Amino acid sequence: MTDIGDHGGWPAILTELTQGRDLSSQAARAALGTVLEGDATDAQLAAFIVALRMKGESVAEISGMVDAMLDNAAPLELPEGVIDIVGTGGSAMRRRAALSVSTMSCFVASAAGASVAKHGNVGASSTSGSFDTLSALGVTTGLDGPGVRLCVEEAGLGFVYAKAFHPAMRFAGPVRSQLAIPTVFNLLGPLSHPGRVLRQLIGVSDAAMQDRVAATFAARGSRHSWVVHGSGLDELTLTGPTRIVEVRDGELSGDFVIEPSDFSLETVTEEAIAGGGPQDNARIALEIFAGTDTGARRDIVALNSGAALVVAGLAADLAEGIGLAMDTLSSGAVLDKLEAVKAVSARAGGA
């Protein structure tokens, strides 16, 4: 790891960016490292992230900043083969009535046999973040590294609270709030899993960033990841087409578009897959898990769970993954999974 002084300090970094030139991975790492160590002023941070956004963040810059995030993250040791299911947030629909699709999909994928450690947070721009929904479901959150590992090992599913594992982000929080525009930090959270998982299903709400996120996964040696954008949503959707960019063994390996009808699923309006606040999402989750909601919300959870089972290596393709997810939902195993996670997380949290 290098110091920002090795790259000319802030004047040199900001001059490069404002003249439209990409930073090296090491320079980007050093710059963000300075921020996360509390050694940058608000003006320097604001200039840095706005200049990056105006130029357009390169893959090398994003990867270097992911390294800086992980340099400053709390440790998390996880077993081999663990997957993450996460979205960047930021879509207009999530600001109106977010459905916690990725959170619900974690329970389904785990009940179907995947080992899952979901990285997430409370809601910032959405009506319900993943950890808001989890709290409403009775899951103990905010666990430390050993607690998360215990949940993954004993229940097959653990939740990694971003604020607990990336405490240095407090130095960036005020500037991000004051700017109130999307910045590179919207991408860094989902890309910076402290357990360094190599299998991910990640949704991006900004289609312009999809290829760069996939290329970053490839550059970082992802084992198997899907980067998806579903008609403005940061997940596979039922409202229209979903573009999927696939990464395998550190290489971009696929780029394809799917429609709901490809899997005998109905194309629906956004209202049909709307959620709400944390209590709304908890109620919807319980109805889906119990098999009493078999409509569009169940279908979009099965669709995303099926994709997660592909990257986990438990399904050969999306059709097989969706079928496995549907069977798992019908069996009652997802409700059992929820109860197991609640019990182990409470024990891990000392409750």
Short mmCIF file of C-alpha atoms in Angstrom, two decimals:
data_model
loop_
_atom_site.label_atom_id
_atom_site.label_comp_id
_atom_site.label_asym_id
_atom_site.label_seq_id
_atom_site.Cartn_x
_atom_site.Cartn_y
_atom_site.Cartn_z
CA MET A 1 0.00 0.00 0.00
CA THR A 2 1.36 3.42 -0.95
CA ASP A 3 0.88 6.83 0.63
CA ILE A 4 -0.85 9.67 -1.21
CA GLY A 5 2.43 11.59 -1.02
CA ASP A 6 4.00 8.97 -3.28
CA HIS A 7 1.55 10.12 -5.97
CA GLY A 8 2.06 13.88 -5.58
CA GLY A 9 -0.53 14.47 -2.87
CA TRP A 10 -3.99 15.91 -3.41
CA PRO A 11 -2.89 18.62 -5.89
CA ALA A 12 -1.50 16.01 -8.30
CA ILE A 13 -4.44 13.61 -7.81
CA LEU A 14 -7.05 16.31 -8.42
CA THR A 15 -5.13 17.81 -11.36
CA GLU A 16 -5.09 14.42 -13.10
CA LEU A 17 -8.81 13.92 -12.60
CA THR A 18 -9.89 17.44 -13.58
CA GLN A 19 -7.87 17.11 -16.78
CA GLY A 20 -9.74 13.90 -17.60
CA ARG A 21 -6.92 11.44 -16.99
CA ASP A 22 -7.36 8.14 -15.16
CA LEU A 23 -5.48 7.46 -11.94
CA SER A 24 -3.50 4.29 -11.46
CA SER A 25 -5.03 1.68 -9.18
CA GLN A 26 -2.40 2.45 -6.54
CA ALA A 27 -3.03 6.21 -6.69
CA ALA A 28 -6.78 5.70 -6.29
CA ARG A 29 -6.13 3.33 -3.39
CA ALA A 30 -3.85 5.85 -1.69
CA ALA A 31 -6.33 8.70 -2.15
CA LEU A 32 -9.28 6.83 -0.69
CA GLY A 33 -7.04 5.37 2.01
CA THR A 34 -6.25 8.92 3.12
CA VAL A 35 -9.98 9.64 3.35
CA LEU A 36 -10.72 6.47 5.32
CA GLU A 37 -7.91 7.21 7.77
CA GLY A 38 -9.51 10.57 8.53
CA ASP A 39 -6.67 12.57 6.98
CA ALA A 40 -8.58 14.32 4.16
CA THR A 41 -10.57 17.52 4.45
CA ASP A 42 -14.20 17.63 3.36
CA ALA A 43 -13.18 19.85 0.44
CA GLN A 44 -10.57 17.33 -0.73
CA LEU A 45 -13.02 14.43 -0.51
CA ALA A 46 -15.80 16.32 -2.30
CA ALA A 47 -13.45 17.41 -5.08
CA PHE A 48 -12.14 13.84 -5.43
CA ILE A 49 -15.46 12.04 -5.77
CA VAL A 50 -17.09 14.71 -7.95
CA ALA A 51 -14.08 14.82 -10.29
CA LEU A 52 -14.15 11.02 -10.52
CA ARG A 53 -17.85 11.03 -11.37
CA MET A 54 -17.49 13.76 -14.02
CA LYS A 55 -14.58 11.94 -15.68
CA GLY A 56 -16.11 8.50 -15.20
CA GLU A 57 -14.54 6.01 -12.81
CA SER A 58 -12.20 3.54 -14.53
CA VAL A 59 -11.99 -0.14 -13.63
CA ALA A 60 -8.47 0.39 -12.24
CA GLU A 61 -9.67 3.27 -10.07
CA ILE A 62 -12.66 1.31 -8.75
CA SER A 63 -10.50 -1.73 -8.00
CA GLY A 64 -7.92 0.40 -6.20
CA MET A 65 -10.62 1.99 -4.06
CA VAL A 66 -12.06 -1.45 -3.24
CA ASP A 67 -8.57 -2.34 -1.98
CA ALA A 68 -8.63 0.78 0.21
CA MET A 69 -12.03 -0.21 1.60
CA LEU A 70 -10.75 -3.68 2.46
CA ASP A 71 -7.51 -2.29 3.91
CA ASN A 72 -9.65 -0.47 6.46
CA ALA A 73 -12.37 -3.10 7.01
CA ALA A 74 -12.86 -5.19 10.13
CA PRO A 75 -11.72 -8.80 9.60
CA LEU A 76 -14.19 -11.47 8.50
CA GLU A 77 -13.11 -15.06 7.89
CA LEU A 78 -15.64 -17.15 5.95
CA PRO A 79 -15.71 -20.72 4.65
CA GLU A 80 -14.99 -21.43 0.98
CA GLY A 81 -17.82 -21.10 -1.52
CA VAL A 82 -19.91 -18.48 0.29
CA ILE A 83 -22.03 -16.24 -1.95
CA ASP A 84 -23.39 -12.70 -1.60
CA ILE A 85 -26.63 -11.31 -3.04
CA VAL A 86 -26.63 -7.52 -3.08
CA GLY A 87 -27.80 -4.46 -5.00
CA THR A 88 -26.44 -0.95 -5.31
CA GLY A 89 -29.80 0.65 -4.54
CA GLY A 90 -30.64 4.02 -6.00
CA SER A 91 -33.55 3.14 -8.28
CA ALA A 92 -36.62 5.38 -8.36
CA MET A 93 -38.86 2.47 -7.39
CA ARG A 94 -36.80 1.72 -4.28
CA ARG A 95 -37.32 5.30 -3.16
CA ARG A 96 -41.10 4.83 -3.46
CA ALA A 97 -41.83 1.29 -2.27
CA ALA A 98 -38.79 -0.96 -1.99
CA LEU A 99 -39.29 -4.72 -1.97
CA SER A 100 -36.41 -6.47 -0.17
CA VAL A 101 -35.84 -8.96 -2.99
CA SER A 102 -32.17 -9.68 -2.32
CA THR A 103 -32.79 -10.18 1.41
CA MET A 104 -35.65 -12.61 0.81
CA SER A 105 -33.63 -14.38 -1.88
CA CYS A 106 -30.84 -15.03 0.64
CA PHE A 107 -33.20 -17.13 2.75
CA VAL A 108 -34.46 -19.06 -0.27
CA ALA A 109 -30.99 -19.70 -1.70
CA SER A 110 -29.70 -20.82 1.70
CA ALA A 111 -32.69 -23.12 2.24
CA ALA A 112 -31.90 -24.64 -1.17
CA GLY A 113 -28.34 -25.43 -0.09
CA ALA A 114 -26.24 -22.31 -0.74
CA SER A 115 -23.95 -20.84 1.91
CA VAL A 116 -24.72 -17.11 2.04
CA ALA A 117 -23.16 -14.07 3.75
CA LYS A 118 -25.16 -11.02 2.68
CA HIS A 119 -23.42 -7.66 2.87
CA GLY A 120 -25.88 -4.81 3.41
CA ASN A 121 -27.04 -1.81 5.37
CA VAL A 122 -30.05 0.05 6.66
CA GLY A 123 -31.99 2.10 4.14
CA ALA A 124 -30.42 5.29 2.84
CA SER A 125 -32.37 6.18 -0.30
CA SER A 126 -34.93 3.34 -0.12
CA THR A 127 -38.04 2.82 2.01
CA SER A 128 -36.45 -0.28 3.55
CA GLY A 129 -32.83 -1.40 3.51
CA SER A 130 -31.93 -5.05 3.97
CA PHE A 131 -31.07 -4.64 7.64
CA ASP A 132 -34.31 -2.77 8.34
CA THR A 133 -36.24 -5.75 6.97
CA LEU A 134 -34.09 -8.23 8.90
CA SER A 135 -34.74 -6.42 12.17
CA ALA A 136 -38.47 -6.47 11.46
CA LEU A 137 -38.22 -10.23 10.88
CA GLY A 138 -36.58 -10.70 14.28
CA VAL A 139 -33.05 -11.45 13.07
CA THR A 140 -30.26 -10.17 15.34
CA THR A 141 -28.02 -7.91 13.27
CA GLY A 142 -24.83 -5.91 13.77
CA LEU A 143 -22.78 -9.03 14.60
CA ASP A 144 -18.98 -9.03 14.59
CA GLY A 145 -16.81 -11.31 12.45
CA PRO A 146 -16.99 -14.39 14.69
CA GLY A 147 -20.75 -13.92 15.04
CA VAL A 148 -21.32 -13.75 11.29
CA ARG A 149 -19.11 -16.78 10.75
CA LEU A 150 -21.07 -18.74 13.36
CA CYS A 151 -24.32 -17.94 11.54
CA VAL A 152 -22.88 -19.01 8.19
CA GLU A 153 -21.43 -22.22 9.60
CA GLU A 154 -24.42 -23.27 11.70
CA ALA A 155 -27.39 -21.79 9.83
CA GLY A 156 -25.97 -21.48 6.32
CA LEU A 157 -26.79 -17.77 6.28
CA GLY A 158 -25.20 -14.74 7.92
CA PHE A 159 -25.60 -11.00 7.54
CA VAL A 160 -22.67 -8.61 7.28
CA TYR A 161 -23.65 -5.14 8.51
CA ALA A 162 -21.67 -2.68 6.41
CA LYS A 163 -21.54 -0.01 9.10
CA ALA A 164 -19.98 -2.48 11.55
CA PHE A 165 -17.36 -3.78 9.12
CA HIS A 166 -16.51 -0.48 7.41
CA PRO A 167 -16.35 1.95 10.36
CA ALA A 168 -13.96 4.23 8.45
CA MET A 169 -16.83 5.17 6.15
CA ARG A 170 -17.88 7.59 8.88
CA PHE A 171 -15.27 9.97 7.50
CA ALA A 172 -17.06 10.07 4.14
CA GLY A 173 -20.64 10.12 5.39
CA PRO A 174 -21.18 13.86 5.93
CA VAL A 175 -19.81 14.84 2.50
CA ARG A 176 -21.88 12.15 0.76
CA SER A 177 -25.01 13.44 2.49
CA GLN A 178 -24.26 17.06 1.63
CA LEU A 179 -23.57 16.29 -2.04
CA ALA A 180 -26.73 14.17 -2.35
CA ILE A 181 -25.73 12.77 -5.75
CA PRO A 182 -24.63 9.26 -6.74
CA THR A 183 -20.89 8.79 -6.35
CA VAL A 184 -18.38 5.96 -6.52
CA PHE A 185 -19.36 5.05 -2.96
CA ASN A 186 -22.65 3.67 -4.29
CA LEU A 187 -20.57 1.00 -6.04
CA LEU A 188 -17.86 0.49 -3.44
CA GLY A 189 -20.18 -0.93 -0.78
CA PRO A 190 -21.44 -3.89 -2.84
CA LEU A 191 -17.94 -4.49 -4.24
CA SER A 192 -16.20 -4.42 -0.85
CA HIS A 193 -17.48 -7.51 0.95
CA PRO A 194 -15.17 -7.82 3.99
CA GLY A 195 -15.24 -11.61 3.66
CA ARG A 196 -13.78 -11.24 0.15
CA VAL A 197 -16.35 -13.61 -1.34
CA LEU A 198 -15.70 -14.73 -4.92
CA ARG A 199 -19.27 -15.64 -5.89
CA GLN A 200 -21.79 -12.82 -6.11
CA LEU A 201 -25.11 -11.83 -7.57
CA ILE A 202 -24.98 -8.03 -7.73
CA GLY A 203 -27.64 -5.74 -9.12
CA VAL A 204 -26.85 -2.26 -10.42
CA SER A 205 -29.54 0.39 -10.89
CA ASP A 206 -27.33 2.49 -13.20
CA ALA A 207 -27.03 0.63 -16.51
CA ALA A 208 -24.01 2.74 -17.45
CA MET A 209 -22.02 1.16 -14.60
CA GLN A 210 -22.88 -2.48 -15.33
CA ASP A 211 -19.91 -3.25 -17.58
CA ARG A 212 -17.44 -1.49 -15.27
CA VAL A 213 -18.67 -3.41 -12.24
CA ALA A 214 -18.38 -6.70 -14.14
CA ALA A 215 -14.89 -5.79 -15.35
CA THR A 216 -13.90 -4.96 -11.76
CA PHE A 217 -15.08 -8.40 -10.62
CA ALA A 218 -13.05 -9.96 -13.42
CA ALA A 219 -9.95 -7.96 -12.51
CA ARG A 220 -10.31 -9.10 -8.91
CA GLY A 221 -10.51 -12.80 -9.78
CA SER A 222 -14.19 -13.52 -9.22
CA ARG A 223 -14.96 -17.25 -9.33
CA HIS A 224 -18.53 -16.84 -10.61
CA SER A 225 -20.59 -13.64 -10.54
CA TRP A 226 -23.58 -12.19 -12.31
CA VAL A 227 -23.93 -8.41 -12.62
CA VAL A 228 -27.56 -7.65 -13.46
CA HIS A 229 -29.66 -4.65 -14.44
CA GLY A 230 -33.39 -5.14 -14.75
CA SER A 231 -35.16 -2.32 -16.60
CA GLY A 232 -34.02 0.34 -14.12
CA LEU A 233 -33.94 -1.97 -11.09
CA ASP A 234 -30.89 -3.35 -9.29
CA GLU A 235 -32.08 -6.97 -9.61
CA LEU A 236 -33.50 -9.42 -12.11
CA THR A 237 -36.97 -8.11 -12.84
CA LEU A 238 -40.43 -9.15 -14.00
CA THR A 239 -41.23 -5.69 -15.40
CA GLY A 240 -39.26 -6.16 -18.63
CA PRO A 241 -35.89 -7.38 -19.87
CA THR A 242 -32.90 -7.99 -17.60
CA ARG A 243 -29.36 -7.76 -18.90
CA ILE A 244 -26.88 -10.13 -17.26
CA VAL A 245 -23.09 -9.87 -17.54
CA GLU A 246 -21.35 -13.02 -16.31
CA VAL A 247 -17.85 -13.38 -14.84
CA ARG A 248 -16.16 -16.77 -14.41
CA ASP A 249 -12.68 -17.43 -13.09
CA GLY A 250 -11.55 -13.84 -13.53
CA GLU A 251 -12.84 -13.51 -17.10
CA LEU A 252 -15.89 -11.88 -18.66
CA SER A 253 -17.69 -14.98 -19.92
CA GLY A 254 -21.21 -13.99 -20.92
CA ASP A 255 -23.52 -11.12 -21.80
CA PHE A 256 -27.18 -11.88 -22.39
CA VAL A 257 -30.71 -10.54 -21.96
CA ILE A 258 -33.62 -12.47 -20.48
CA GLU A 259 -37.36 -11.85 -20.43
CA PRO A 260 -39.80 -13.18 -17.80
CA SER A 261 -41.58 -15.16 -20.51
CA ASP A 262 -38.37 -17.14 -21.13
CA PHE A 263 -39.17 -18.93 -17.85
CA SER A 264 -42.98 -18.96 -18.08
CA LEU A 265 -43.19 -16.00 -15.71
CA GLU A 266 -45.64 -13.16 -16.24
CA THR A 267 -44.43 -9.66 -17.15
CA VAL A 268 -45.94 -7.30 -14.58
CA THR A 269 -46.12 -3.63 -13.62
CA GLU A 270 -43.88 -2.12 -10.95
CA GLU A 271 -46.91 -1.90 -8.66
CA ALA A 272 -47.23 -5.70 -8.69
CA ILE A 273 -43.76 -6.06 -7.13
CA ALA A 274 -43.93 -3.07 -4.79
CA GLY A 275 -42.90 -3.36 -1.18
CA GLY A 276 -42.92 -0.61 1.43
CA GLY A 277 -41.40 -0.04 4.84
CA PRO A 278 -39.64 -2.62 7.01
CA GLN A 279 -42.84 -4.01 8.55
CA ASP A 280 -44.43 -4.29 5.09
CA ASN A 281 -41.42 -6.19 3.80
CA ALA A 282 -41.37 -8.51 6.81
CA ARG A 283 -45.06 -9.32 6.29
CA ILE A 284 -44.55 -9.95 2.57
CA ALA A 285 -41.52 -12.14 3.28
CA LEU A 286 -43.48 -14.29 5.73
CA GLU A 287 -46.32 -14.68 3.23
CA ILE A 288 -43.92 -15.73 0.47
CA PHE A 289 -42.01 -18.09 2.77
CA ALA A 290 -45.26 -19.66 4.03
CA GLY A 291 -46.60 -20.14 0.51
CA THR A 292 -49.63 -17.88 0.96
CA ASP A 293 -48.33 -15.30 -1.55
CA THR A 294 -47.85 -17.06 -4.88
CA GLY A 295 -48.04 -13.98 -7.08
CA ALA A 296 -45.53 -11.65 -8.69
CA ARG A 297 -43.62 -10.94 -5.47
CA ARG A 298 -43.03 -14.67 -4.98
CA ASP A 299 -41.98 -14.97 -8.62
CA ILE A 300 -39.40 -12.16 -8.50
CA VAL A 301 -37.89 -13.65 -5.34
CA ALA A 302 -37.72 -17.07 -7.03
CA LEU A 303 -36.15 -15.49 -10.14
CA ASN A 304 -33.38 -13.84 -8.13
CA SER A 305 -32.92 -16.86 -5.88
CA GLY A 306 -32.51 -18.98 -9.00
CA ALA A 307 -29.75 -16.68 -10.24
CA ALA A 308 -28.02 -16.93 -6.86
CA LEU A 309 -28.13 -20.73 -7.07
CA VAL A 310 -26.37 -20.54 -10.45
CA VAL A 311 -23.45 -18.50 -9.08
CA ALA A 312 -23.35 -20.80 -6.05
CA GLY A 313 -22.81 -23.74 -8.39
CA LEU A 314 -26.03 -25.49 -7.34
CA ALA A 315 -27.89 -24.98 -10.62
CA ALA A 316 -26.57 -25.42 -14.15
CA ASP A 317 -28.64 -22.57 -15.56
CA LEU A 318 -31.29 -20.05 -14.58
CA ALA A 319 -34.23 -22.30 -15.49
CA GLU A 320 -32.94 -25.01 -13.17
CA GLY A 321 -32.24 -22.44 -10.45
CA ILE A 322 -35.76 -21.00 -10.61
CA GLY A 323 -37.23 -24.50 -10.43
CA LEU A 324 -35.13 -25.32 -7.37
CA ALA A 325 -36.14 -22.02 -5.74
CA MET A 326 -39.85 -22.66 -6.40
CA ASP A 327 -39.59 -26.19 -4.98
CA THR A 328 -37.80 -24.86 -1.91
CA LEU A 329 -40.49 -22.23 -1.33
CA SER A 330 -43.23 -24.85 -1.67
CA SER A 331 -41.56 -27.18 0.82
CA GLY A 332 -41.72 -24.90 3.86
CA ALA A 333 -37.93 -25.03 4.20
CA VAL A 334 -37.57 -21.25 3.94
CA LEU A 335 -39.63 -20.64 7.08
CA ASP A 336 -37.47 -23.21 8.86
CA LYS A 337 -34.38 -21.36 7.61
CA LEU A 338 -35.69 -18.08 9.03
CA GLU A 339 -36.22 -19.66 12.45
CA ALA A 340 -32.73 -21.19 12.39
CA VAL A 341 -31.13 -17.85 11.49
CA LYS A 342 -33.07 -16.06 14.22
CA ALA A 343 -31.93 -18.60 16.82
CA VAL A 344 -28.26 -18.66 15.83
CA SER A 345 -28.01 -14.88 15.34
CA ALA A 346 -29.54 -14.29 18.78
CA ARG A 347 -26.98 -16.65 20.32
CA ALA A 348 -24.14 -15.02 18.37
CA GLY A 349 -25.28 -11.61 19.55
CA GLY A 350 -25.43 -12.70 23.17
CA ALA A 351 -29.20 -12.32 23.42
#
